[in-house]
Coordinates of C-alpha atoms in Angstrom, one line a residue:
M194 CA -58.6 -55.1 60.6
T195 CA -58.3 -57.8 63.2
R196 CA -55.0 -59.2 64.3
T197 CA -55.9 -62.6 62.7
A198 CA -56.4 -60.8 59.4
E199 CA -53.0 -59.0 59.7
R200 CA -51.2 -62.3 60.3
R201 CA -52.8 -63.8 57.1
L202 CA -51.5 -60.9 55.1
W203 CA -47.9 -60.8 56.4
P204 CA -46.3 -64.3 56.3
P205 CA -44.7 -63.6 52.9
L206 CA -42.5 -61.0 54.7
A207 CA -41.6 -63.3 57.6
G208 CA -38.0 -62.8 58.6
I209 CA -37.6 -59.7 56.5
L210 CA -37.7 -56.0 57.3
L211 CA -38.3 -54.1 54.1
L212 CA -38.4 -50.3 53.8
G213 CA -39.7 -48.6 50.8
L214 CA -39.2 -44.9 50.4
A215 CA -40.3 -42.4 47.8
V216 CA -37.7 -41.3 45.3
P217 CA -35.9 -38.2 46.5
A218 CA -37.5 -36.0 43.8
C219 CA -40.9 -36.7 45.4
R220 CA -39.9 -35.5 48.8
N221 CA -40.7 -32.0 50.1
P222 CA -37.3 -30.4 50.3
Q223 CA -36.5 -29.6 54.0
P224 CA -33.4 -27.8 55.3
D225 CA -31.5 -29.6 58.1
A226 CA -32.8 -28.4 61.4
P227 CA -30.4 -27.0 64.0
A228 CA -29.5 -29.3 66.9
D229 CA -31.8 -27.6 69.4
A230 CA -34.8 -28.0 67.0
R231 CA -34.0 -31.7 66.5
R232 CA -33.9 -32.3 70.3
T233 CA -37.2 -30.5 70.7
A234 CA -38.8 -32.6 68.0
A235 CA -37.6 -35.8 69.6
E236 CA -38.8 -34.8 73.0
S237 CA -42.3 -34.0 71.7
T238 CA -42.6 -37.6 70.2
V239 CA -44.7 -36.2 67.4
P240 CA -43.9 -37.6 63.9
Q241 CA -41.8 -35.0 62.0
T242 CA -40.4 -34.6 58.5
A243 CA -36.7 -35.1 58.7
S244 CA -33.7 -35.0 56.4
A245 CA -32.8 -38.1 54.4
A246 CA -29.7 -38.5 56.6
T247 CA -32.0 -39.5 59.5
G248 CA -35.6 -40.2 58.9
P249 CA -39.1 -39.4 60.3
F250 CA -40.0 -39.7 63.9
W251 CA -42.6 -42.5 64.3
P252 CA -42.6 -43.4 68.0
T253 CA -45.5 -45.8 68.0
Y254 CA -47.0 -48.2 65.5
H255 CA -49.6 -45.5 64.7
G256 CA -47.5 -42.3 64.9
S257 CA -47.8 -39.9 67.8
P258 CA -49.1 -40.8 71.3
A259 CA -52.5 -39.6 70.1
L260 CA -52.3 -42.6 67.7
D261 CA -53.6 -40.3 64.9
G262 CA -51.5 -42.1 62.2
A263 CA -50.6 -38.7 60.6
A264 CA -47.2 -37.5 59.3
E265 CA -46.3 -34.3 57.5
V266 CA -44.6 -36.0 54.5
S267 CA -45.4 -36.2 50.8
L268 CA -45.0 -39.5 49.0
S269 CA -45.4 -40.4 45.4
D270 CA -47.8 -43.0 44.2
S271 CA -45.0 -45.6 43.7
L272 CA -42.2 -46.3 46.1
E273 CA -38.8 -47.9 45.5
P274 CA -37.1 -50.2 48.1
V275 CA -33.8 -48.8 49.2
W276 CA -32.6 -51.7 51.4
R277 CA -33.7 -55.0 52.9
V278 CA -32.6 -56.7 56.0
E279 CA -33.0 -60.3 57.1
V280 CA -33.7 -60.7 60.8
D281 CA -33.9 -63.9 62.9
A282 CA -37.7 -64.6 62.6
G283 CA -41.0 -63.3 61.5
V284 CA -41.9 -59.6 61.9
W285 CA -45.6 -59.0 62.7
N286 CA -45.6 -55.4 64.0
T287 CA -44.7 -52.0 62.5
P288 CA -41.2 -50.7 63.1
V289 CA -40.8 -47.6 65.2
T290 CA -38.2 -44.9 64.4
G291 CA -36.3 -42.1 66.0
E292 CA -33.7 -39.6 64.7
D293 CA -31.1 -42.3 63.8
R294 CA -32.8 -45.6 64.6
V295 CA -35.2 -48.0 63.1
C296 CA -36.3 -50.6 65.7
V297 CA -38.2 -53.8 65.2
A298 CA -39.1 -56.9 67.2
D299 CA -39.3 -60.4 65.8
T300 CA -41.4 -63.4 66.8
R301 CA -38.6 -65.2 68.6
G302 CA -37.8 -62.7 71.4
G303 CA -35.4 -60.6 69.3
I304 CA -35.2 -56.8 69.2
H305 CA -33.1 -55.2 66.5
A306 CA -32.0 -51.6 66.0
L307 CA -30.8 -50.4 62.6
D308 CA -29.6 -47.1 61.2
W309 CA -31.3 -45.4 58.3
K310 CA -29.0 -47.1 55.8
G311 CA -30.2 -50.5 57.0
R312 CA -27.0 -51.3 59.0
E313 CA -27.5 -53.2 62.2
V314 CA -26.5 -51.2 65.3
W315 CA -27.4 -53.8 67.9
S316 CA -29.5 -56.9 68.3
K317 CA -30.7 -58.6 71.5
S318 CA -32.6 -61.8 72.3
F319 CA -34.8 -62.1 75.4
T320 CA -35.9 -65.4 77.0
E321 CA -38.1 -66.5 79.9
P322 CA -36.4 -67.5 83.1
A323 CA -35.4 -71.1 82.8
T324 CA -35.6 -73.8 85.5
T325 CA -32.7 -76.2 86.1
G326 CA -32.3 -78.7 83.2
T327 CA -34.7 -76.8 80.8
T328 CA -33.9 -74.7 77.8
P329 CA -35.0 -71.1 78.1
L330 CA -37.9 -70.2 75.8
P331 CA -37.9 -66.9 73.9
L332 CA -40.2 -64.1 75.1
S333 CA -43.1 -63.2 72.8
F334 CA -43.2 -59.5 72.0
D335 CA -46.7 -59.4 70.5
A336 CA -47.2 -55.7 71.4
P337 CA -45.8 -53.1 69.1
L338 CA -42.6 -51.4 70.3
A339 CA -42.6 -47.7 71.3
L340 CA -39.7 -45.3 71.1
F341 CA -39.7 -42.1 73.2
D342 CA -36.6 -39.9 73.2
S343 CA -33.8 -42.4 73.7
T344 CA -35.8 -45.1 75.4
L345 CA -37.3 -48.1 73.5
I346 CA -40.2 -49.7 75.3
A347 CA -40.9 -53.4 74.7
C348 CA -43.8 -55.3 76.3
A349 CA -43.8 -59.1 76.4
A350 CA -46.9 -61.2 76.3
G351 CA -46.3 -62.5 79.9
G352 CA -46.3 -59.0 81.4
E353 CA -42.7 -58.0 81.3
V354 CA -42.1 -54.4 80.3
Y355 CA -38.5 -53.5 79.2
A356 CA -37.0 -50.1 78.8
L357 CA -33.9 -50.2 76.6
D358 CA -31.3 -47.6 75.7
V359 CA -31.9 -47.2 72.0
A360 CA -28.2 -46.3 71.5
N361 CA -26.9 -49.7 72.5
G362 CA -29.7 -51.9 73.7
S363 CA -28.8 -52.0 77.3
V364 CA -31.7 -52.5 79.8
R365 CA -32.5 -49.4 81.8
W366 CA -35.2 -51.1 83.8
M367 CA -37.6 -54.1 83.7
T368 CA -40.9 -54.4 85.4
D369 CA -43.0 -57.6 85.5
T370 CA -46.6 -56.6 85.7
D371 CA -47.8 -60.2 85.5
R372 CA -50.5 -59.1 83.0
P373 CA -50.5 -59.9 79.3
T374 CA -50.0 -57.0 76.8
L375 CA -51.0 -56.9 73.2
G376 CA -51.5 -53.1 72.5
T377 CA -48.7 -50.5 72.2
P378 CA -47.4 -48.9 75.4
N379 CA -47.9 -45.1 75.4
L380 CA -46.4 -42.0 77.0
S381 CA -47.9 -38.9 78.6
R382 CA -46.0 -35.9 79.8
T383 CA -47.7 -33.6 82.3
V384 CA -46.7 -31.0 84.9
V385 CA -47.8 -31.7 88.5
D386 CA -47.2 -29.1 91.2
G387 CA -44.6 -27.4 88.9
H388 CA -42.8 -30.7 88.3
A389 CA -42.6 -32.5 85.0
R390 CA -44.0 -36.1 85.1
S391 CA -43.6 -38.8 82.5
R392 CA -46.1 -41.6 82.7
L393 CA -46.1 -44.9 80.7
F394 CA -49.5 -46.5 80.1
V395 CA -49.8 -50.2 79.4
L396 CA -53.1 -52.1 78.9
D397 CA -53.8 -55.6 80.4
Q398 CA -55.1 -57.6 77.5
S399 CA -56.9 -60.2 79.6
A400 CA -59.0 -57.8 81.8
G401 CA -58.6 -54.3 80.2
A402 CA -57.0 -52.8 83.3
L403 CA -54.9 -49.7 82.6
Q404 CA -51.5 -49.7 84.3
C405 CA -49.5 -46.6 84.9
L406 CA -45.7 -46.8 85.3
D407 CA -43.2 -44.1 86.1
F408 CA -41.4 -43.7 82.7
D409 CA -37.9 -43.1 84.2
S410 CA -37.8 -45.9 86.8
G411 CA -40.5 -48.4 85.7
R412 CA -42.1 -48.3 89.1
L413 CA -45.8 -49.3 89.0
L414 CA -47.8 -46.4 90.2
W415 CA -51.4 -47.6 89.9
V416 CA -53.7 -50.1 88.2
S417 CA -57.3 -49.3 87.2
A418 CA -60.3 -51.5 87.7
D419 CA -60.8 -54.4 85.3
V420 CA -63.3 -53.7 82.5
D421 CA -63.1 -56.4 79.9
R422 CA -60.6 -58.0 77.5
C423 CA -58.8 -55.3 75.5
D424 CA -56.7 -56.1 72.4
G425 CA -56.3 -52.4 71.6
S426 CA -54.0 -49.6 72.5
P427 CA -54.3 -46.5 74.7
A428 CA -54.2 -43.1 73.0
V429 CA -53.1 -40.3 75.3
N430 CA -52.8 -36.5 75.5
D431 CA -51.9 -34.2 78.4
A432 CA -55.1 -34.8 80.3
F433 CA -56.7 -38.1 79.2
V434 CA -56.1 -41.7 78.3
A435 CA -58.6 -43.3 75.9
Y436 CA -59.1 -46.9 74.9
G437 CA -61.8 -49.4 74.2
S438 CA -62.5 -53.0 75.3
C439 CA -63.5 -56.0 73.2

């Protein structure tokens, strides 16, 4: 489905984040995992079945960094809404979730973090730099959010990449790539010369160049050659990054 088609389908939900969950009887019963196991699951960034007190891990708009869209959960044929939250503007992209957060961006530069009962934990608005005598314009977060461990990644259309602390919304770092982004950012973890390396991959929509950033600092490490416009998202594993151009 094209992005245009998606926008035609979603306007009735503009300004509303609605979660529908299966009735408890339809869930696979799962015992609460010990703390060490929960930390391991969060670090792996793979969607997991979790207790009703928290929720499933869904770090990108399409599940794991492989973008396979798969989750080990059983749902009934009919779902019941458990809560509804009004946000400041339209919501185009899928929320992402962690152990105790549901995160969503709106169309007016707002990013909102909720708990699994629908209560707002924090909300922040982001604007473009304003010149003297002008009103700051809201940033456009057209790309889906991504949540890895305790870091929420938000990419603005103008090329700004933000890393936020999902606990309180504070900015850990911001890098301006000066390249528009539409697809989800994605994360790869590898071991190089015995040292763990976390790399964030962001696609330039206009030219299809793949950008690699250090996940911890936001430092731009390298940019691939341009190929063609790319509205999609990079899928990653330990060895490869795969994506297609328009």
